[in-house]
Coordinates of C-alpha atoms and ligand atoms in Angstrom, one line a residue:
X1 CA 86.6 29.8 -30.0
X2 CA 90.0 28.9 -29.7
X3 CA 91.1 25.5 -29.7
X4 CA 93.0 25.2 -26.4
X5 CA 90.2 25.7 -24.1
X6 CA 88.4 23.2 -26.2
X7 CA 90.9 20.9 -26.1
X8 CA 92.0 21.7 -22.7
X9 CA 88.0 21.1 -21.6
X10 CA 88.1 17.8 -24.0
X11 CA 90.9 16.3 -22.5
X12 CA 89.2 16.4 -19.1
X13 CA 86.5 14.6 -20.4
X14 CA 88.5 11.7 -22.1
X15 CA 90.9 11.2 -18.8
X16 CA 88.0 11.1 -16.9
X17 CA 87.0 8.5 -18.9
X18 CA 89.6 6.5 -19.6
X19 CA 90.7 6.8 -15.7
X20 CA 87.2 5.2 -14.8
X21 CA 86.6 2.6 -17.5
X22 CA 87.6 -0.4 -15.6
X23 CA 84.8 0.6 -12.6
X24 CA 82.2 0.8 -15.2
X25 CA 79.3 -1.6 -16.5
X26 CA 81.3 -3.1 -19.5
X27 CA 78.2 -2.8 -21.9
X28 CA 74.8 -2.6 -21.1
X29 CA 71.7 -3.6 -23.4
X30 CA 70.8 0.4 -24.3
X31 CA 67.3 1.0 -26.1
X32 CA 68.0 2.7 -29.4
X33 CA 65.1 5.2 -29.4
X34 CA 66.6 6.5 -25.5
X35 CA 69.8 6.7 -28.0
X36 CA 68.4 8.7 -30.3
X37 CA 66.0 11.1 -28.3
X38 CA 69.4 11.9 -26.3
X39 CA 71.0 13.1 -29.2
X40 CA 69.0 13.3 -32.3
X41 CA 66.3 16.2 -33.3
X42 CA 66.6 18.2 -36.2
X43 CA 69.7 19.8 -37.5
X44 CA 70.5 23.2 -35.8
X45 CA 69.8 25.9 -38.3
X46 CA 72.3 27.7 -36.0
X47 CA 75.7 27.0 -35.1
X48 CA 76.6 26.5 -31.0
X49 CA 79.2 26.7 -29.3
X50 CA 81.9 24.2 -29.6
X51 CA 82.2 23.8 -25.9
X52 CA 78.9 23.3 -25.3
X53 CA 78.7 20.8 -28.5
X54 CA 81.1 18.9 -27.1
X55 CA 80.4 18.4 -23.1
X56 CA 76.5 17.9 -24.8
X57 CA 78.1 14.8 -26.8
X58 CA 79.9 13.4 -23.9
X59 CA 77.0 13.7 -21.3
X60 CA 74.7 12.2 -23.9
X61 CA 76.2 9.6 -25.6
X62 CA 77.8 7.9 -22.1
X63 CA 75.0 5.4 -21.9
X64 CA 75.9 3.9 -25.3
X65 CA 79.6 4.0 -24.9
X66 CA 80.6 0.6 -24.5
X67 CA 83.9 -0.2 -22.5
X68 CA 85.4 -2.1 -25.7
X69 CA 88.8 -0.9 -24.7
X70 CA 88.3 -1.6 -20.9
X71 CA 90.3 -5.1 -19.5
X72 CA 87.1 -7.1 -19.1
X73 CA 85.7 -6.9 -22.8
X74 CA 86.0 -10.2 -24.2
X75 CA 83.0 -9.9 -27.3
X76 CA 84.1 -10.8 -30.6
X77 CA 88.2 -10.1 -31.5
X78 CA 88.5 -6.9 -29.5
X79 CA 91.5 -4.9 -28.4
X80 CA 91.6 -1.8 -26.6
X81 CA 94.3 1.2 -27.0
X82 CA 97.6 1.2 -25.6
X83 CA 98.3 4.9 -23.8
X84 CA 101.0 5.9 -26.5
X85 CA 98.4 4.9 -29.2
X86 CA 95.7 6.9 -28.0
X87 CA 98.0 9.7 -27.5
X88 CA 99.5 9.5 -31.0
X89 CA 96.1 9.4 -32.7
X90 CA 95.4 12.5 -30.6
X91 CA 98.0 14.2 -32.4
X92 CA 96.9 12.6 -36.0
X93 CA 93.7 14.4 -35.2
X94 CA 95.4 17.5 -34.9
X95 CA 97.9 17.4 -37.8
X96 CA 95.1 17.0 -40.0
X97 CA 97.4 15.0 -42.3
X98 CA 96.3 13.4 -45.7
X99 CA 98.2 10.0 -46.2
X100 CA 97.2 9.3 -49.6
X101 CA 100.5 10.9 -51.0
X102 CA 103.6 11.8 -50.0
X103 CA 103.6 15.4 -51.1
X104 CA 100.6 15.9 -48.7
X105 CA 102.4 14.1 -45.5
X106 CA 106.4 13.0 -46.0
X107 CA 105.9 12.1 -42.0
X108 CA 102.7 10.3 -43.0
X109 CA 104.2 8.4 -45.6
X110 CA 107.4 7.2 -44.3
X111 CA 105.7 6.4 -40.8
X112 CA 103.7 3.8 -42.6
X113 CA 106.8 2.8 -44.6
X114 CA 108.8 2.2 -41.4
X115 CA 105.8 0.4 -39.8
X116 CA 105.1 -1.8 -42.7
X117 CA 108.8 -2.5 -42.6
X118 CA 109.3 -3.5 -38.8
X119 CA 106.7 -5.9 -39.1
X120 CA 107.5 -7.6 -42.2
X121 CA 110.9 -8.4 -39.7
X122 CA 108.5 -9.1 -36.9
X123 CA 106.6 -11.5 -38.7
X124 CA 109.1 -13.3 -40.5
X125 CA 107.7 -12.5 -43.5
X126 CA 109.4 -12.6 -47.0
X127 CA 111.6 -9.2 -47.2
X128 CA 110.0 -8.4 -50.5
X129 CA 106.8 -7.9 -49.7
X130 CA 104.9 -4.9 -49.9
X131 CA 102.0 -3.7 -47.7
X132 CA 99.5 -0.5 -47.6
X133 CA 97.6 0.5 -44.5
X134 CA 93.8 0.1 -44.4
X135 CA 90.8 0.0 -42.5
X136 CA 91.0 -3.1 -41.3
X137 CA 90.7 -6.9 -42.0
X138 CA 88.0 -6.8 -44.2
X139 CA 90.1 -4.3 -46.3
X140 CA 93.0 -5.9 -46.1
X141 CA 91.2 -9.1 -47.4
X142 CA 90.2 -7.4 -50.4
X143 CA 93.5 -6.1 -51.2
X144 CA 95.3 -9.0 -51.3
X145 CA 92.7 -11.1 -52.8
X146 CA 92.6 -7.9 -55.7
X147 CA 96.1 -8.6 -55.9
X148 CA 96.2 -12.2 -56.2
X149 CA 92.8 -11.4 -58.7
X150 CA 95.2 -9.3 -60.9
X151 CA 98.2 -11.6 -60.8
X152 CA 96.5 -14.9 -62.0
X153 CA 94.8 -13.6 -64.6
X154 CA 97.8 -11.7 -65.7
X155 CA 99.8 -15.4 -65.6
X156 CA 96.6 -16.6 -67.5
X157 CA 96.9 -13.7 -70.2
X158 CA 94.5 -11.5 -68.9
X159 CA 94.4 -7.9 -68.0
X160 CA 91.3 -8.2 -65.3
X161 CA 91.9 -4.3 -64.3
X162 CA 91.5 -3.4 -67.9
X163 CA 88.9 -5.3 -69.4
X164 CA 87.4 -6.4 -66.4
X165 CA 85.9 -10.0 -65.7
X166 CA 83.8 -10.3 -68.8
X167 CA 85.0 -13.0 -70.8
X168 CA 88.3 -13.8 -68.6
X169 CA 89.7 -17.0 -68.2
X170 CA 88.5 -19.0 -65.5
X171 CA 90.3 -19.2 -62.1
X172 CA 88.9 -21.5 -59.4
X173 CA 88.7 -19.7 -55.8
X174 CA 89.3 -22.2 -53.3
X175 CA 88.7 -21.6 -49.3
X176 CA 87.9 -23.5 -46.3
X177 CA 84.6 -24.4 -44.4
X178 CA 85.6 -22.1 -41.5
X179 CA 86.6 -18.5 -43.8
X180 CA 85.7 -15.5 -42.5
X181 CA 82.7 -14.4 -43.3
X182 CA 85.5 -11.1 -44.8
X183 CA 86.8 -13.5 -47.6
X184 CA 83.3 -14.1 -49.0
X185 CA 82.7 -10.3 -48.3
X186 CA 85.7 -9.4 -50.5
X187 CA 85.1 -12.5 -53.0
X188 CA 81.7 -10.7 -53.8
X189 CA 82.7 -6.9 -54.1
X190 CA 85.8 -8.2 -56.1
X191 CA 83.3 -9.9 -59.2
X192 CA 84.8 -13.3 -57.8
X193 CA 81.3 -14.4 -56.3
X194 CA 80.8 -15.5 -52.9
X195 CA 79.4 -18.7 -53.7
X196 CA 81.2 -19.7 -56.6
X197 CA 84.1 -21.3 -54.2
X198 CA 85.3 -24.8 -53.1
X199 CA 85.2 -24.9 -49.8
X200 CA 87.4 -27.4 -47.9
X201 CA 86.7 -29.5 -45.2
X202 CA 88.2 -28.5 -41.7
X203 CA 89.5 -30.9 -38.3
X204 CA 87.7 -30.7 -35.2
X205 CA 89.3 -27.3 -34.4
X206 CA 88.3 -25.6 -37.4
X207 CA 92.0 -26.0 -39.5
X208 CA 92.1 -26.9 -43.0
X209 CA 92.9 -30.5 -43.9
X210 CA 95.7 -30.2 -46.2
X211 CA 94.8 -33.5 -47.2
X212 CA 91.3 -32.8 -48.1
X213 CA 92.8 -29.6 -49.9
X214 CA 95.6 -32.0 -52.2
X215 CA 92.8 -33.9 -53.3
X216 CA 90.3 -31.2 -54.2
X217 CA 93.0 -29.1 -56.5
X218 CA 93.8 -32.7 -58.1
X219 CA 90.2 -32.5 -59.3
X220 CA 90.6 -28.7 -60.4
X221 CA 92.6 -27.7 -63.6
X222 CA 92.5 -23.9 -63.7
X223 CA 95.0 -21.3 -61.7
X224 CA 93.6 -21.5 -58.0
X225 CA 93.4 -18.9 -55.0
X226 CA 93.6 -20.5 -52.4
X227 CA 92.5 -18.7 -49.0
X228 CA 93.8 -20.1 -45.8
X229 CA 93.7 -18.8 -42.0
X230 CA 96.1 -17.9 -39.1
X231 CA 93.5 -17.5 -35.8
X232 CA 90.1 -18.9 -36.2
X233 CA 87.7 -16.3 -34.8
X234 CA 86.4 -18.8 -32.3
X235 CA 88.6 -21.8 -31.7
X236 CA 91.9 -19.5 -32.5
X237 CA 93.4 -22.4 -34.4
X238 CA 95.6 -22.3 -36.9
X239 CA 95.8 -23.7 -40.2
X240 CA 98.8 -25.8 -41.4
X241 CA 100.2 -23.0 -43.6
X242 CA 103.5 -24.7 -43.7
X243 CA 101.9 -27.6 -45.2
X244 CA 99.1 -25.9 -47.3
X245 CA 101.7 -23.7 -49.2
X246 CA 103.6 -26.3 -50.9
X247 CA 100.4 -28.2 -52.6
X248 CA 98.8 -24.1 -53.6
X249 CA 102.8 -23.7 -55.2
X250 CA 102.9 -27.3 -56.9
X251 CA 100.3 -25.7 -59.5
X252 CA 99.8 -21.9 -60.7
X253 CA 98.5 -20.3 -57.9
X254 CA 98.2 -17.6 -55.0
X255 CA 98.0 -18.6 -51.6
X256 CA 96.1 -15.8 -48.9
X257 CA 96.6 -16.0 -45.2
X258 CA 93.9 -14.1 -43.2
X259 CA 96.2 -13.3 -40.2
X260 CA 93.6 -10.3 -38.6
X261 CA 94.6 -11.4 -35.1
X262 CA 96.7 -14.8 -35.6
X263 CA 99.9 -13.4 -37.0
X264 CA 100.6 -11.6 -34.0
X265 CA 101.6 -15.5 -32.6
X266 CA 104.2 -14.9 -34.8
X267 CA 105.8 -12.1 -32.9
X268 CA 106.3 -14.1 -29.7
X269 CA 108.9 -17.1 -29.5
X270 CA 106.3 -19.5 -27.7
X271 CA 103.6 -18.9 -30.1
X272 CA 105.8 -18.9 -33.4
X273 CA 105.5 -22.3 -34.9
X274 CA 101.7 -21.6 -35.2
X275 CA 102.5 -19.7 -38.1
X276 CA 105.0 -21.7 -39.4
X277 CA 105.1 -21.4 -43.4
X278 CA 103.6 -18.3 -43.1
X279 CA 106.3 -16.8 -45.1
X280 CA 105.6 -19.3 -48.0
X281 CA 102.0 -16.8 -48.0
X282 CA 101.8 -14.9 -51.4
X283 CA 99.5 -12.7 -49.4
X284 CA 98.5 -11.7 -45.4
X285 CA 96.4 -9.8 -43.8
X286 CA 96.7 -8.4 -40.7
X287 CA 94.6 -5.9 -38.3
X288 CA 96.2 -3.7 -35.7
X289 CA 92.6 -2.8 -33.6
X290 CA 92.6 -6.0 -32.8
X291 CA 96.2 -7.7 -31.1
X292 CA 98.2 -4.6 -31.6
X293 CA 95.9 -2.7 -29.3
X294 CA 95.5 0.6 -31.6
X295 CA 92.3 2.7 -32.1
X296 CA 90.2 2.1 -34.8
X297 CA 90.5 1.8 -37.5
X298 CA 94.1 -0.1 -38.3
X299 CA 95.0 -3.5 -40.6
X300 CA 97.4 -4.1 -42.7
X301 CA 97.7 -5.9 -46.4
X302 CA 100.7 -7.3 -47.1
X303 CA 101.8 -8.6 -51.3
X304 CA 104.5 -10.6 -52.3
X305 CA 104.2 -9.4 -55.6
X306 CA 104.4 -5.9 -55.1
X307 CA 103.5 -5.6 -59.3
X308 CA 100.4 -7.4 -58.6
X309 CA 99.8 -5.4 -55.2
X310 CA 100.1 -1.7 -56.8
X311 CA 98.4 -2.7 -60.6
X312 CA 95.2 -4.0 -58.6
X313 CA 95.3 -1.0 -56.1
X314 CA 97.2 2.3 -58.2
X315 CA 95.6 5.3 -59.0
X316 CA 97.9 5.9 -61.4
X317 CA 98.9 4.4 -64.6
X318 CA 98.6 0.6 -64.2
X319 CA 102.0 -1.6 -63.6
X320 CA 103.2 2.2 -62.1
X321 CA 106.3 1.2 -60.0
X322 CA 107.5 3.2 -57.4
X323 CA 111.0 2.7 -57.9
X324 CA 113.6 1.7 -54.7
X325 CA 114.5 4.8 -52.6
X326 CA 111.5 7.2 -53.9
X327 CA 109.0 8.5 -52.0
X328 CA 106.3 6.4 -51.4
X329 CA 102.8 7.5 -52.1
X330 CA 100.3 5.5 -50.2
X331 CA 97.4 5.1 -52.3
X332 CA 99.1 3.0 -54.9
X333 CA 98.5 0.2 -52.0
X334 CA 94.9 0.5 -51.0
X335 CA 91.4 0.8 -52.6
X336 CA 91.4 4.8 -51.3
X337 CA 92.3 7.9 -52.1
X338 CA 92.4 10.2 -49.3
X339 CA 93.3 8.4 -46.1
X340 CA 93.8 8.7 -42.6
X341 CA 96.9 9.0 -41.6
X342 CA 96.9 5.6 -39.3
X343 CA 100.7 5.1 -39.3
X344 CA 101.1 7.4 -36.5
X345 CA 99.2 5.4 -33.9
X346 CA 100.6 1.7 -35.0
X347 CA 104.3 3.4 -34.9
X348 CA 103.6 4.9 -31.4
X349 CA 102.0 1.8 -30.1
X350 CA 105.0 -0.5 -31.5
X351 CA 108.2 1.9 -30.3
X352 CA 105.7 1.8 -26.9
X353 CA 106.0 -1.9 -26.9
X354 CA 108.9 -3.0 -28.3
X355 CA 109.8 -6.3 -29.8
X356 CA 109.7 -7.6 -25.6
X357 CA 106.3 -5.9 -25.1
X358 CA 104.7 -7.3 -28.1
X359 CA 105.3 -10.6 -27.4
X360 CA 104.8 -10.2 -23.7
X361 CA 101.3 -8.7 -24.3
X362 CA 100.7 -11.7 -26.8
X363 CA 101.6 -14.4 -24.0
X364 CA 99.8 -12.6 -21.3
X365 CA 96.7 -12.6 -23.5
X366 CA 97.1 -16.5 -24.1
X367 CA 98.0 -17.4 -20.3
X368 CA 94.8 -15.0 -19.3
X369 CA 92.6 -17.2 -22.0
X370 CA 94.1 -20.3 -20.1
X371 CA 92.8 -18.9 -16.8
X372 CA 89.7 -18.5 -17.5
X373 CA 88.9 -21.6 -19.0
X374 CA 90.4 -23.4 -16.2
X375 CA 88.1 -21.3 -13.8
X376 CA 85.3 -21.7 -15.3
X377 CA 85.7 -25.4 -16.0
X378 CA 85.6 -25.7 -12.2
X379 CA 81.9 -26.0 -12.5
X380 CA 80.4 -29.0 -13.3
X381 CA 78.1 -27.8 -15.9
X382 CA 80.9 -25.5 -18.2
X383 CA 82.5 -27.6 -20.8
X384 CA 85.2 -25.9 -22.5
X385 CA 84.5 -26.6 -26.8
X386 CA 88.3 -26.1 -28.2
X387 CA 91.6 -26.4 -27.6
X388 CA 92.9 -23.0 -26.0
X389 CA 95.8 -22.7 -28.3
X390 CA 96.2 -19.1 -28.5
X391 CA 93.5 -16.1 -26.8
X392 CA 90.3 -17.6 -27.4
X393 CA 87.9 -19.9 -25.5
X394 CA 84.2 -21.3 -26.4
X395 CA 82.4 -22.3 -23.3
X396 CA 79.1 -24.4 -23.1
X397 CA 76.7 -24.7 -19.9
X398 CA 74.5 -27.1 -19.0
X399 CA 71.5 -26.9 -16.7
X400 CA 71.0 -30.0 -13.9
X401 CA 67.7 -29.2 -14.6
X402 CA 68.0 -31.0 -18.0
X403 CA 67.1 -27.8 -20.2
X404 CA 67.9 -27.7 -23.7
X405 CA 71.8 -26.6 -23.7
X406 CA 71.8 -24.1 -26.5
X407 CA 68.8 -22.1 -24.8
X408 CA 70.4 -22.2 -21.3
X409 CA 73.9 -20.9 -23.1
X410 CA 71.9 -18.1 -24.6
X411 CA 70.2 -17.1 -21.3
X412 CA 73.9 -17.8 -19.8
X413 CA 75.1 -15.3 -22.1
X414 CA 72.4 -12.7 -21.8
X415 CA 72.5 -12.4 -17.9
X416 CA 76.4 -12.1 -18.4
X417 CA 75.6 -9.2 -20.9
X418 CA 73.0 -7.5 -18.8
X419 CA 75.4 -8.1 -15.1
X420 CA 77.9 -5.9 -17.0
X421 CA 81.3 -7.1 -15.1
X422 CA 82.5 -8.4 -18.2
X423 CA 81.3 -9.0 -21.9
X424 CA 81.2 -12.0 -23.8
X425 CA 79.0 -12.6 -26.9
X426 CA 77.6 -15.5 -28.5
X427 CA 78.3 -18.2 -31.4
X428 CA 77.7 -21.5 -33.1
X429 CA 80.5 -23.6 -33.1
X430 CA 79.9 -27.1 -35.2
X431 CA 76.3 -26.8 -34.7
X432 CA 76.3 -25.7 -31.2
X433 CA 75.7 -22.5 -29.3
X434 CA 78.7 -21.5 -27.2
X435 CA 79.6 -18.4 -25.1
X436 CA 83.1 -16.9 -27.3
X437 CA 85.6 -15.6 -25.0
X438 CA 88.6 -13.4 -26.9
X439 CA 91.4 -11.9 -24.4
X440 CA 92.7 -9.4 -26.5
X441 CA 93.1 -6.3 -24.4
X442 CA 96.9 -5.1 -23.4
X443 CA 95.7 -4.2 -19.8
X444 CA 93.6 -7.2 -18.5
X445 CA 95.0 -8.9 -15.8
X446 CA 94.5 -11.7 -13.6
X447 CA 92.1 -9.8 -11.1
X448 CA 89.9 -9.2 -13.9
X449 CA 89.8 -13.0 -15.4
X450 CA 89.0 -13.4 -11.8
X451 CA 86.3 -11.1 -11.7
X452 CA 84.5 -12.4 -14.7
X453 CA 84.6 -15.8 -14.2
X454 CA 82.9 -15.4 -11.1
X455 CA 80.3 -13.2 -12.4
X456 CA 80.3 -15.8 -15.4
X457 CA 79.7 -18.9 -12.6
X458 CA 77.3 -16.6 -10.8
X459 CA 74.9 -15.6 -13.7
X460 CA 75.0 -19.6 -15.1
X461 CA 73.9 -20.6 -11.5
X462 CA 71.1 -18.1 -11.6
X463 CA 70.0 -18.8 -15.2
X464 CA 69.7 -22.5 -13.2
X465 CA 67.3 -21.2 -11.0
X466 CA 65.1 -19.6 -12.8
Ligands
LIG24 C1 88.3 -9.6 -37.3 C2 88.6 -10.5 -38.5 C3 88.4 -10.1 -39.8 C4 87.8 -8.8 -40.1 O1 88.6 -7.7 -39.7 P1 88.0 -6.3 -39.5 O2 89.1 -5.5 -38.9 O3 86.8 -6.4 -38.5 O4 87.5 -5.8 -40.8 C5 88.8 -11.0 -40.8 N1 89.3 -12.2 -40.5 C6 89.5 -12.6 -39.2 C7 90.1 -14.0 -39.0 C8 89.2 -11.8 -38.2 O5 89.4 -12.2 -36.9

């Protein structure tokens, strides 16, 4: 078999695809067992033909390919891939490259330098900071928060890398009411305990109350970490980080900003002052599936203290410093060893953009949130829940019929889901279920806010009926 009628065939296949994804059902409730008798049975004791492998896997998995990248997609914090993305990630797949060193990919490895670099300028960040490419959010959480683990216990005395947490020093981790659930995910694989946390009360739109955080470390007299948040997953709002940093610096201690989608706000001029502060962060973490419009899997970790950053991540000899002008080797920044070679697609998307188109596609995103919450609150029974600061909007309906609101959201919500024009999912927000709209795709226009909030309005009115 060679590879360019595989590849030739393949490519077919994915135009195709990617040429009709706006015309089909956006997601569609798909049994699991249909899923599984479509492409499961026993493993071939012989090898077939790639070809055939291939058009098999296309033609059976279709049913169960969701249209997360298509323009009407708004479930969870979802972006789709921007053409120069896709295509660079086609190549990545090709190259084969390792980025876990340099000596296995110099392109690898200064592609993610140069990325890491252009958006420390982007963001505004602190010039100093280092970064390493990683799965995503999640990762990138646990990164900095190993990083901010390593450095206060080093400041307290203690090397946690070496001897572990047995017996350390106590540090007191400190985040808010409305944390991703990622912070407690990464609080509990780094020995730091989910539970074991002060968690600070939040305002109506889910931000930290810097006031309710000055008063709680007054109370606490141990080294803190402190984990705040750029872009609540449902409101989209934005803590005061401008205001936060200054108490978490008063003391000893380490100040995170999950960023996954939020920091992008920091890349356009009408969105900036969100983030304001944000270079006062000791640590952020940023994805790239999500606002940057990349395939999967892309985030960022970025480290003030680039000691703290490499002796929590490095393979090699702890406090190993790669010194200025050497070749960087990628693994000293992340919890892996091999990697993929992500650079390529964040580099492609970003030269694809440019500084403009980045903060164009952010704006668009935010007017296109706007829109729909305005045409949806044309019916008496949506109430918009927050404040549509950024890309994200929780809707509520109501029944005239008097019916228990979080029920008739759900069944709101399911007939939206099963319709297929557009997806949305559910949440709770302060005790009540709401319908989460996130705009994060790079080619969703008005037509398709449009679109959806019509088939939105249409499938409330027929929950109503029935
Ligand atoms: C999405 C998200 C995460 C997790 O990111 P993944 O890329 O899904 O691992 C963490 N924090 C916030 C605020 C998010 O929106």
């Amino acid at each position: 078999m060679n590879h360019e009628e595989l590849l030739k065939n393949t490519f077919q296949l994915a135009t195709k695809f990617l040429q009709g994804m706006s015309d089909r059902p956006v997601g569609r409730p798909v049994d699991p067992s249909s899923m599984l008798s479509a492409l499961g049975g026993a493993l071939p004791d012989h090898g077939e033909d790639p070809l055939a492998v291939i058009e098999d896997l296309n033609k059976a998995a279709d049913p169960g390919i969701v249209a997360t990248a298509g323009p009407r997609y708004f479930g969870f914090v979802t972006g789709g891939s921007l053409p120069a993305a896709v295509a660079a990630e086609w190549l990545a797949a090709a190259w084969d490259q390792n980025a876990g060193l340099y000596v296995l990919s110099p392109a690898a490895a200064v592609v993610e330098e140069i990325v890491g670099t252009w958006l420390i300028d982007l963001f505004g960040f602190h010039r100093e900071m280092s970064f390493g490419f990683v799965t995503g959010g999640t990762m990138a959480n646990f990164t900095c928060l190993g990083a901010a683990r390593h450095a206060l216990f080093r400041d307290a005395g203690w090397d946690v890398e070496r001897h572990g947490l047995f017996g350390a020093p106590p540090i007191t981790v400190v985040t808010s009411e409305e944390s991703h659930v990622s912070i407690f995910a990464s609080l509990q694989m780094l020995g730091l305990g989910r539970e074991r946390v002060t968690r600070i009360p939040t305002d109506e739109q889910g931000r930290m109350r810097p006031d309710e955080l000055r008063s709680s470390l007054d109370e606490i007299d141990t080294p803190v970490l402190v984990c705040a948040q750029a872009g609540n997953v449902n409101t989209g709002a934005f803590d005061p980080i401008d205001r936060i940093a200054p108490i978490v610096h008063a003391r000893p201690g380490w100040l995170h900003v999950d960023g996954a989608f939020g920091t992008w706000a920091a890349a356009s001029p009408q969105y900036r002052s969100l983030v304001a502060g944000i270079e006062m962060a000791d640590s952020v973490s940023v994805d790239c599936h999500k606002w940057l419009n990349v395939p999967y899997d892309s985030g960022l970790a970025f480290v003030r203290d680039s000691r703290a950053h490499q002796a929590a991540m490095s393979l090699n000899a702890p406090y190993y410093v790669t010194g200025s002008g050497a070749a960087r080797d990628n693994h000293n920044f992340v919890p892996e060893a091999s990697r993929h070679a992500r650079g390529f697609a964040a580099y492609a998307a970003l030269r694809s953009l440019g500084r403009e188109g980045i903060a164009e596609m952010v704006e668009r995103c935010c007017r296109l949130a706007r829109l729909m919450a305005e045409r949806l609150a044309t019916d008496p029974g949506v109430r918009i829940l927050n404040e549509v600061v950024i890309n994200q909007v929780l809707v509520r309906f109501s029944s005239p019929s008097g019916e228990n609101p979080d029920a008739f959201t759900a069944a709101v919500i399911q007939r939206v889901q099963e319709d297929g024009t557009c997806w949305a999912g559910g949440t709770t927000w302060k005790g009540k279920h709401a319908m989460r709209i996130s705009v994060s795709n790079w080619s969703t226009t008005e037509t398709d806010i449009e679109r959806s909030a019509e088939a939105i309005l249409k499938c409330a009115a027929a929950a109503n009926g029935s």
